PDB file of N, CA, C and O in Angstrom:
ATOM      1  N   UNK A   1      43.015 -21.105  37.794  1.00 94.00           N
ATOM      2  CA  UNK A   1      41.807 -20.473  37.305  1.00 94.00           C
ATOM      3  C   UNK A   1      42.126 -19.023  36.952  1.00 94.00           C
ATOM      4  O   UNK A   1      42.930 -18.277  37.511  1.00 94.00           O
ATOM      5  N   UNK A   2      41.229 -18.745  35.777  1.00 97.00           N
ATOM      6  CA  UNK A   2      42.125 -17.760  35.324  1.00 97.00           C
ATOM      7  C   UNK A   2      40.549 -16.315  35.956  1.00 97.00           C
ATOM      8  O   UNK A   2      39.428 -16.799  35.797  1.00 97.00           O
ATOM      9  N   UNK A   3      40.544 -15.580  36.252  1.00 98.00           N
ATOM     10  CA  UNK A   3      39.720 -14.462  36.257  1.00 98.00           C
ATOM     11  C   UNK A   3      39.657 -12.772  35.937  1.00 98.00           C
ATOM     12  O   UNK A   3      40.401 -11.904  36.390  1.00 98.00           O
ATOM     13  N   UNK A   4      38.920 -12.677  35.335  1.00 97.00           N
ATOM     14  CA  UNK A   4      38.670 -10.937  34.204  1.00 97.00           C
ATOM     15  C   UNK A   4      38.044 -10.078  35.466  1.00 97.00           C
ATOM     16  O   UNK A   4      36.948 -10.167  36.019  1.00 97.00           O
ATOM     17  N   UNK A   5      39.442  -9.007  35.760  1.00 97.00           N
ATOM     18  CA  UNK A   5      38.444  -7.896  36.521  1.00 97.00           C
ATOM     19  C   UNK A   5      37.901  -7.084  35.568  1.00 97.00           C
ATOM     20  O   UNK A   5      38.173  -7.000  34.370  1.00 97.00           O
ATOM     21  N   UNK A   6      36.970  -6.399  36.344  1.00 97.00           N
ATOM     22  CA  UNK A   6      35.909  -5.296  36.281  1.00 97.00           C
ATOM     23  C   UNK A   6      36.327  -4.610  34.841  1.00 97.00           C
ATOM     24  O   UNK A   6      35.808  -4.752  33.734  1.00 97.00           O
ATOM     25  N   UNK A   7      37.260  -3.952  35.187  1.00 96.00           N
ATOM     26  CA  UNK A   7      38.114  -3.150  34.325  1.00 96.00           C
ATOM     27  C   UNK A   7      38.500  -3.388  33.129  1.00 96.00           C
ATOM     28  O   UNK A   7      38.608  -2.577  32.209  1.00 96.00           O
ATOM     29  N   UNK A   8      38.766  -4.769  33.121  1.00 95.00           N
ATOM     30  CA  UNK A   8      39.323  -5.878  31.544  1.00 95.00           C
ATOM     31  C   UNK A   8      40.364  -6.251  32.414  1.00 95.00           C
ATOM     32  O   UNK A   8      39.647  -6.989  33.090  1.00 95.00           O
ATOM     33  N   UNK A   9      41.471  -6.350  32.958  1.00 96.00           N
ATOM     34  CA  UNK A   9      42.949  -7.559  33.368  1.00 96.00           C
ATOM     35  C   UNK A   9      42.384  -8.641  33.688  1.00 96.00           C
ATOM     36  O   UNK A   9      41.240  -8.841  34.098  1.00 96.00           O
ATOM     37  N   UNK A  10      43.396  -9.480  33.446  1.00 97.00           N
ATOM     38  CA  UNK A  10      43.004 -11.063  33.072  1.00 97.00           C
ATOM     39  C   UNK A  10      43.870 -11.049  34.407  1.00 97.00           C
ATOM     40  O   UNK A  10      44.648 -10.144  34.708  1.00 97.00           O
ATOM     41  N   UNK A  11      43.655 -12.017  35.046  1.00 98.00           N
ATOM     42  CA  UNK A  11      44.394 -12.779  36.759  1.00 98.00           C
ATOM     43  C   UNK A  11      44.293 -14.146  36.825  1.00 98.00           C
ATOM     44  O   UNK A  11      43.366 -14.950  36.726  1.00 98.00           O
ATOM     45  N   UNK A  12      45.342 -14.204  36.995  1.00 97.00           N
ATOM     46  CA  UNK A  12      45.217 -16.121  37.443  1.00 97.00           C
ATOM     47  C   UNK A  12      45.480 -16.192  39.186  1.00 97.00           C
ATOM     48  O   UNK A  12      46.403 -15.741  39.863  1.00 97.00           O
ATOM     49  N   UNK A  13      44.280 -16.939  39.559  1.00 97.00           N
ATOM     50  CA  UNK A  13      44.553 -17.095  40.660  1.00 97.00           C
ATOM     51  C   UNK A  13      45.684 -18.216  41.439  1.00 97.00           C
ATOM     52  O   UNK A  13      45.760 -19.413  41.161  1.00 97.00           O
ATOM     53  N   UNK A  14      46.450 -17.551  42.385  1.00 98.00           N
ATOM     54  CA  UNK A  14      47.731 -18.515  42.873  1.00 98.00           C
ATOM     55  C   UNK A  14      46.845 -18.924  43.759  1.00 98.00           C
ATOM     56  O   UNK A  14      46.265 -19.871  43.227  1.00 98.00           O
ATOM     57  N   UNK A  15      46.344 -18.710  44.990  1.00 98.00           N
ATOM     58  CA  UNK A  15      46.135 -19.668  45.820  1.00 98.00           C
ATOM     59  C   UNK A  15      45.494 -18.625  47.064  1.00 98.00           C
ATOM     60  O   UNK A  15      45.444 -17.398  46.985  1.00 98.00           O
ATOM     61  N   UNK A  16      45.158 -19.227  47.890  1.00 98.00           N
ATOM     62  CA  UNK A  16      44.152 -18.986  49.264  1.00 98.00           C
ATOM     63  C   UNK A  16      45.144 -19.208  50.439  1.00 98.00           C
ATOM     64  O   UNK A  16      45.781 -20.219  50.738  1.00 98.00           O
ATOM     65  N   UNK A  17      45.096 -17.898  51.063  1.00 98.00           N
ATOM     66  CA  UNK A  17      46.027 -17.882  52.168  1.00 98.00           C
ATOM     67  C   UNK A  17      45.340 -17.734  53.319  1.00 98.00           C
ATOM     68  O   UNK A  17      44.191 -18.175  53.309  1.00 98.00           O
ATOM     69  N   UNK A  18      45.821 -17.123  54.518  1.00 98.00           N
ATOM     70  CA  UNK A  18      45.334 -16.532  55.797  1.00 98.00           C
ATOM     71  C   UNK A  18      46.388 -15.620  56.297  1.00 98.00           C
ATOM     72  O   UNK A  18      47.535 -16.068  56.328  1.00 98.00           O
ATOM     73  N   UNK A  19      46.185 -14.489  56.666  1.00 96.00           N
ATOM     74  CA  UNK A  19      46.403 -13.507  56.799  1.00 96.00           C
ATOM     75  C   UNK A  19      46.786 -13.571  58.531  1.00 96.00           C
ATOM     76  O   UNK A  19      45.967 -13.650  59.447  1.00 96.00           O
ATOM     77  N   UNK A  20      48.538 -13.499  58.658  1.00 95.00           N
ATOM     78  CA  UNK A  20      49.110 -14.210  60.052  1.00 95.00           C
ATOM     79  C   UNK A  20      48.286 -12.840  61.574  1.00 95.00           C
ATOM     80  O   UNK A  20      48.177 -13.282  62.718  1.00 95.00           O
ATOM     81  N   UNK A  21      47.986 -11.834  61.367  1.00 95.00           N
ATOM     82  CA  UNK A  21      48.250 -10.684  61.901  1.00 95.00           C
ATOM     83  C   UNK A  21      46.597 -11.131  62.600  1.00 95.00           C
ATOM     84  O   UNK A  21      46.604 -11.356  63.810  1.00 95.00           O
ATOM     85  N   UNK A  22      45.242 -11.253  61.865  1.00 97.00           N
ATOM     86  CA  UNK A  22      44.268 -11.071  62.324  1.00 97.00           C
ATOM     87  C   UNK A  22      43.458 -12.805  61.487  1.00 97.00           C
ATOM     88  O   UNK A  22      42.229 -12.881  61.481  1.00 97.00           O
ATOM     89  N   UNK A  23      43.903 -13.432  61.165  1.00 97.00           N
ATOM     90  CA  UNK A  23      43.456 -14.451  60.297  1.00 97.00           C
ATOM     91  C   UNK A  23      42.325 -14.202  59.296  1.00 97.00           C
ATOM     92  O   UNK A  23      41.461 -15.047  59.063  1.00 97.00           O
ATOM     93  N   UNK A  24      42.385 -12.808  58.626  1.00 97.00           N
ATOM     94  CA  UNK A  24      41.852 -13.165  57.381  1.00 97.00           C
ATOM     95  C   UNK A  24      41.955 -13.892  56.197  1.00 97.00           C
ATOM     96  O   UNK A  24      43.105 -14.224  55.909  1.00 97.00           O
ATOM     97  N   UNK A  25      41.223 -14.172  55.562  1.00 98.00           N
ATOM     98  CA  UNK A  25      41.559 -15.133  54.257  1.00 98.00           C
ATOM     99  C   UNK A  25      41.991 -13.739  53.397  1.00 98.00           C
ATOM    100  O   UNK A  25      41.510 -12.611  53.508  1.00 98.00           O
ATOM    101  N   UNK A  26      43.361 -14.343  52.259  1.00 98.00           N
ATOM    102  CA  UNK A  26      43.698 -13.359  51.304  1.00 98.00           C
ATOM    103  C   UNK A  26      43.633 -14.407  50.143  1.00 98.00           C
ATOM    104  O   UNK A  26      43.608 -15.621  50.344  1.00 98.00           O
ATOM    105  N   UNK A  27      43.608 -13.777  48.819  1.00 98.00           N
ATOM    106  CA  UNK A  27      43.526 -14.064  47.734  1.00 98.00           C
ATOM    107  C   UNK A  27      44.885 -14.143  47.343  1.00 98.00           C
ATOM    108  O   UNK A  27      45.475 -13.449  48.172  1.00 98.00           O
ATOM    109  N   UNK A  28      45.866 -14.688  46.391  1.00 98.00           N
ATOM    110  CA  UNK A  28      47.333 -14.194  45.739  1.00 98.00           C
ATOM    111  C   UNK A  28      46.798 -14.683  44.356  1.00 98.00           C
ATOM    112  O   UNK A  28      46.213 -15.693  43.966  1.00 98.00           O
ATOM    113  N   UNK A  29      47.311 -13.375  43.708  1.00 98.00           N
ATOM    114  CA  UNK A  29      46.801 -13.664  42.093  1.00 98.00           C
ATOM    115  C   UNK A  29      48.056 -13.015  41.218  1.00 98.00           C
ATOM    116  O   UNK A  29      48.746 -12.056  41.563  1.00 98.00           O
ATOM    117  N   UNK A  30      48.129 -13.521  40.418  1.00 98.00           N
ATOM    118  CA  UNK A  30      49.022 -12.691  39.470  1.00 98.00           C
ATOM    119  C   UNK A  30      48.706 -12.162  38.324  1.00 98.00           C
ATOM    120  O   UNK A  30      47.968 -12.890  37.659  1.00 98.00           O
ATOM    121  N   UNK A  31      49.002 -11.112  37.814  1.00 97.00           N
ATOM    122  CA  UNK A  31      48.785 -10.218  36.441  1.00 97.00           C
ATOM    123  C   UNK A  31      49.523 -10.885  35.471  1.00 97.00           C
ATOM    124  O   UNK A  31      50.538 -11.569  35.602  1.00 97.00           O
ATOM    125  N   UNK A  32      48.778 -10.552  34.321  1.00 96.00           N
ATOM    126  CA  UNK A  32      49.753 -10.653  33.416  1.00 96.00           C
ATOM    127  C   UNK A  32      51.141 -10.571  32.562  1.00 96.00           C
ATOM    128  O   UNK A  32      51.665 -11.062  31.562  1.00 96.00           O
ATOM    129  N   UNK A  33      51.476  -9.346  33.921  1.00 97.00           N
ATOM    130  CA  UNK A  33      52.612  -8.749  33.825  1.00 97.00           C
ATOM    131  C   UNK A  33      53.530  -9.431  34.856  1.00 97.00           C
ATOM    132  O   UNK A  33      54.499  -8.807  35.287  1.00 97.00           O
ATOM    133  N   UNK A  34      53.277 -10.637  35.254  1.00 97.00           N
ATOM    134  CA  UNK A  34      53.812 -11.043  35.906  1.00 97.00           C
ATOM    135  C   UNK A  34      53.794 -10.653  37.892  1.00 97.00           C
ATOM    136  O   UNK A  34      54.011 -11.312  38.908  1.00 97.00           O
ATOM    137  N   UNK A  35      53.425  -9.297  37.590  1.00 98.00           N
ATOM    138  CA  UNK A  35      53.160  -8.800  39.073  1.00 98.00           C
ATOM    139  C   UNK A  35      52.307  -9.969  40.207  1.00 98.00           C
ATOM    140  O   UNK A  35      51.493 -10.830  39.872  1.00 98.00           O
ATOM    141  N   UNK A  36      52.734  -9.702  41.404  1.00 98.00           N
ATOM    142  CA  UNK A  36      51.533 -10.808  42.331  1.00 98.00           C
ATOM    143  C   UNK A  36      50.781  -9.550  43.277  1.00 98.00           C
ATOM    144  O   UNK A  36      51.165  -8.533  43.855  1.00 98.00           O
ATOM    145  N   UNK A  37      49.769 -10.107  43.111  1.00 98.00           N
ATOM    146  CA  UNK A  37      48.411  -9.234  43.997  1.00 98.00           C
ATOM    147  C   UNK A  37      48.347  -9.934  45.447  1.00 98.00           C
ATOM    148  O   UNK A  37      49.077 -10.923  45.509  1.00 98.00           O
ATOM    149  N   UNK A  38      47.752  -9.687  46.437  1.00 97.00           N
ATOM    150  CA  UNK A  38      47.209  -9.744  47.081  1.00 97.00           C
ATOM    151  C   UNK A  38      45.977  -8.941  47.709  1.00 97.00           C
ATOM    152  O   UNK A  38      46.165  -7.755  47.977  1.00 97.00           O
ATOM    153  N   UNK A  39      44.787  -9.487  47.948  1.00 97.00           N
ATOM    154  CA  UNK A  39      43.397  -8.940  48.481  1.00 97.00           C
ATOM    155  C   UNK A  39      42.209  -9.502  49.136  1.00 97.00           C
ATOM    156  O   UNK A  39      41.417 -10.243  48.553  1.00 97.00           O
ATOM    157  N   UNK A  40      42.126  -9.211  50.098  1.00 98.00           N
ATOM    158  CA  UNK A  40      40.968  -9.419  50.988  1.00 98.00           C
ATOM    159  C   UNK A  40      40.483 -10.917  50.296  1.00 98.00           C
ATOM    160  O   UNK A  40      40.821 -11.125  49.131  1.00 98.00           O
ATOM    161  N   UNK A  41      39.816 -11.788  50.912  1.00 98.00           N
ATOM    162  CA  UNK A  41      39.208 -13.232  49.662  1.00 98.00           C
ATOM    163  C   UNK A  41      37.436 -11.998  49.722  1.00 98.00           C
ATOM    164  O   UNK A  41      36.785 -12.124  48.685  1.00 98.00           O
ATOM    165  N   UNK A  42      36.930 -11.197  50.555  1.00 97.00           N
ATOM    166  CA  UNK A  42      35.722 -10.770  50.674  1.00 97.00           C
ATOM    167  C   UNK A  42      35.681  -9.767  49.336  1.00 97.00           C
ATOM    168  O   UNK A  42      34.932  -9.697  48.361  1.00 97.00           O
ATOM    169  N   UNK A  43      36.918  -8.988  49.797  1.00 98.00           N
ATOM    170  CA  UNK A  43      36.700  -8.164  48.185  1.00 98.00           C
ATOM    171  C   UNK A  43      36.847  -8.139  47.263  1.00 98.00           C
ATOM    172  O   UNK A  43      36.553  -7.224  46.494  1.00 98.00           O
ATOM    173  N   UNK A  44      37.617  -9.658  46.902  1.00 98.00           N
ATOM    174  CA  UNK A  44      38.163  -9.824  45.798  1.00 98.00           C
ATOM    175  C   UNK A  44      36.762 -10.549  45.013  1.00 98.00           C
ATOM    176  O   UNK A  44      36.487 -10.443  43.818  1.00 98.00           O
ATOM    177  N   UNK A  45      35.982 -11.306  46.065  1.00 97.00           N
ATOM    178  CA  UNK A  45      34.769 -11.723  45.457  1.00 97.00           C
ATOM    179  C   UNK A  45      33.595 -10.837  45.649  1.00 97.00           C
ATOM    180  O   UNK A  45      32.449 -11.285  45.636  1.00 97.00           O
ATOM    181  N   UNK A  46      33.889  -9.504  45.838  1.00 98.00           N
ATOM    182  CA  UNK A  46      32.239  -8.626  46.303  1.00 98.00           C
ATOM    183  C   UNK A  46      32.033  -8.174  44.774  1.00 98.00           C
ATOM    184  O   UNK A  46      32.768  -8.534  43.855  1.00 98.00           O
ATOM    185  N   UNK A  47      30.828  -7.259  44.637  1.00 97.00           N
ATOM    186  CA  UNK A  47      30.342  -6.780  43.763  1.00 97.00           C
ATOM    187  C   UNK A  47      30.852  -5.624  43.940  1.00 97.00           C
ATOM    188  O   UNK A  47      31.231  -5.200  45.032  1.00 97.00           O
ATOM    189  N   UNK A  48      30.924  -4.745  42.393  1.00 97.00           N
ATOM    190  CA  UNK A  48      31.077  -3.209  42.575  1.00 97.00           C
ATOM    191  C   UNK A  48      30.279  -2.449  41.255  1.00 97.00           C
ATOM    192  O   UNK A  48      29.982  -2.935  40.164  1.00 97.00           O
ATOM    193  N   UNK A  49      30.087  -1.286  41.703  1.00 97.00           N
ATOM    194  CA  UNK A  49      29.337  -0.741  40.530  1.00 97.00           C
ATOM    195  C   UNK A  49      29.587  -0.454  40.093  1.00 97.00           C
ATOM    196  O   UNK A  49      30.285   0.477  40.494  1.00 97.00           O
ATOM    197  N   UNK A  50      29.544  -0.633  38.529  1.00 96.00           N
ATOM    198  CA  UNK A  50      30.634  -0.026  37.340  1.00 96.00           C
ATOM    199  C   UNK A  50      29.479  -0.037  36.275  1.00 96.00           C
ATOM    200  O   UNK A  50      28.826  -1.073  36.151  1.00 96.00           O
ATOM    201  N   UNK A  51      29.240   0.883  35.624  1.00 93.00           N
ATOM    202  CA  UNK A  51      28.791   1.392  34.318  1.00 93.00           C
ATOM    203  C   UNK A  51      26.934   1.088  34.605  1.00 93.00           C
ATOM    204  O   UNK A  51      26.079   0.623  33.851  1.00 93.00           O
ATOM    205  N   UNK A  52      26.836   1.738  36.433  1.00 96.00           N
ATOM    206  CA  UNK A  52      25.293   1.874  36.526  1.00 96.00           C
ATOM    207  C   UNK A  52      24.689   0.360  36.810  1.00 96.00           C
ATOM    208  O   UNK A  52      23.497   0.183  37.060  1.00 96.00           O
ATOM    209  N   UNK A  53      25.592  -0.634  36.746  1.00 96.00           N
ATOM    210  CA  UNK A  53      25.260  -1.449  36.818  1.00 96.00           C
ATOM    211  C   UNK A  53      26.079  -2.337  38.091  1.00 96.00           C
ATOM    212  O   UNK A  53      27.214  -1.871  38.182  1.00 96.00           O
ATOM    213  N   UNK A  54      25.854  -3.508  39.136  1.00 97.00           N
ATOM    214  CA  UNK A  54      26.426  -4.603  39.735  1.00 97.00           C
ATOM    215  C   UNK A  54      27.375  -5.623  39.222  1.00 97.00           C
ATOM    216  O   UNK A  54      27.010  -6.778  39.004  1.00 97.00           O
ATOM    217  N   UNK A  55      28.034  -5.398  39.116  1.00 97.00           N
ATOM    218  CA  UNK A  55      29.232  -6.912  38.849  1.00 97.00           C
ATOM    219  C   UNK A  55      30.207  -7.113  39.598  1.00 97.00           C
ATOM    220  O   UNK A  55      30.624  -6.452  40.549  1.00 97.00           O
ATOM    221  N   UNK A  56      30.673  -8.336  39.007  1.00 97.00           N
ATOM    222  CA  UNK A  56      32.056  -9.247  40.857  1.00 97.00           C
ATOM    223  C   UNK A  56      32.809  -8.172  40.032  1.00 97.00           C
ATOM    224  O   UNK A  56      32.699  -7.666  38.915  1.00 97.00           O
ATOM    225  N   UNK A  57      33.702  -8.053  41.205  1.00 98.00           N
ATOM    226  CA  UNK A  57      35.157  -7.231  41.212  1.00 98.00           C
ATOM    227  C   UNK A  57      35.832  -8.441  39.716  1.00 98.00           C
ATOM    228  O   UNK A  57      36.202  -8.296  38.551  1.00 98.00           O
ATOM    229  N   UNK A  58      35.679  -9.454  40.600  1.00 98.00           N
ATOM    230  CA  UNK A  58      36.712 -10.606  39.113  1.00 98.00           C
ATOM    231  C   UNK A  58      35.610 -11.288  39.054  1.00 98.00           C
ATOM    232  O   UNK A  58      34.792 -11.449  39.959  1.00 98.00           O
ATOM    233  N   UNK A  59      35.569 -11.893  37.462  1.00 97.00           N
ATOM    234  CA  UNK A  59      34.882 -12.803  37.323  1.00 97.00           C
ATOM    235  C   UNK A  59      35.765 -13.805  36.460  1.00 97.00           C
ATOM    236  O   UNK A  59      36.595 -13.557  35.584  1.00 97.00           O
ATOM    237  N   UNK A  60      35.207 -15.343  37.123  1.00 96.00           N
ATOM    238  CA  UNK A  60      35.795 -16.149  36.836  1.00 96.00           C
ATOM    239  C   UNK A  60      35.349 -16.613  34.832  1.00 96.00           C
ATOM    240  O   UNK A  60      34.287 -16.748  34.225  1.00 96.00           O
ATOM    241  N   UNK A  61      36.717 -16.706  34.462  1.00 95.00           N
ATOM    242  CA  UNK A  61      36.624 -17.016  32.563  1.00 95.00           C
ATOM    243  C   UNK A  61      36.533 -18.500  32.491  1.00 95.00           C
ATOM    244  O   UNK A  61      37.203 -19.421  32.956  1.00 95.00           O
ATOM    245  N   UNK A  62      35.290 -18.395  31.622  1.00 83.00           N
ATOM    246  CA  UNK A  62      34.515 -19.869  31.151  1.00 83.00           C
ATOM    247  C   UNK A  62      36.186 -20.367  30.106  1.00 83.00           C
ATOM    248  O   UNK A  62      37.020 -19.552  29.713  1.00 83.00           O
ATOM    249  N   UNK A  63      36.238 -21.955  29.883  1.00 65.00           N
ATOM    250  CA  UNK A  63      37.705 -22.638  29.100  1.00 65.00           C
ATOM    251  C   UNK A  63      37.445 -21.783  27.942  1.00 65.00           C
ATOM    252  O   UNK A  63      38.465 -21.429  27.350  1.00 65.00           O
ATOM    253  N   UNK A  64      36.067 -21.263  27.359  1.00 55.00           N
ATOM    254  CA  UNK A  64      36.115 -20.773  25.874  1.00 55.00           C
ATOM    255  C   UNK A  64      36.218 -19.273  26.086  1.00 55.00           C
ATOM    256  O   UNK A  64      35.995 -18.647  25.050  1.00 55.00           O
ATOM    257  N   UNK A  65      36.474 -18.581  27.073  1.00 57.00           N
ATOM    258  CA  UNK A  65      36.944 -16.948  26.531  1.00 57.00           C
ATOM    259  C   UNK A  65      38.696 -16.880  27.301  1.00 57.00           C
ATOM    260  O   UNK A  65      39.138 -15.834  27.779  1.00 57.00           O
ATOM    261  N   UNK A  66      39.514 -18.238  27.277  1.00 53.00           N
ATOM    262  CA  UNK A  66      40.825 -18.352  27.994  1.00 53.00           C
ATOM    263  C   UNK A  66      41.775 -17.696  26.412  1.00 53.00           C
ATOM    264  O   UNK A  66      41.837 -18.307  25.344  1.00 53.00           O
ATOM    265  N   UNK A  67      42.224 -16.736  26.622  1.00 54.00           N
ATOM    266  CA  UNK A  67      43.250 -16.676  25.966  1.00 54.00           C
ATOM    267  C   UNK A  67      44.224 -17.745  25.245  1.00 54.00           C
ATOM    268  O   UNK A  67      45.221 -17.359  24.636  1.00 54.00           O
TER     269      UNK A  67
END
């Protein structure tokens, strides 16, 4: 699944982990640049305020805006 942050970067999500230290859930996603992310699964799905307005940190891309 591919998902558009806030900002404009496109992410494909790798997969749903747990976090060995305190068992949080983490996100692993990768950029386009090949880079791999990791982040919180809470913040990667919270809202943030950008341009006065509420939106997800990522939002997931419908098959018709997929590159």
């Amino acid at each position: 699944m591919r998902y558009r942050h806030y900002k404009g970067g496109v992410y494909e999500l790798v997969c749903e982990v747990v976090l060995e230290a305190d068992r949080t859930p983490v996100m692993v996603y990768r950029g386009e640049d090949g880079r791999i992310w990791v982040r919180p699964k809470a913040v990667f799905f919270e809202t943030v305020e950008f341009g006065g307005a509420q939106v997800p940190r990522f939002a997931l891309m419908s098959a018709a805006a997929l590159p």
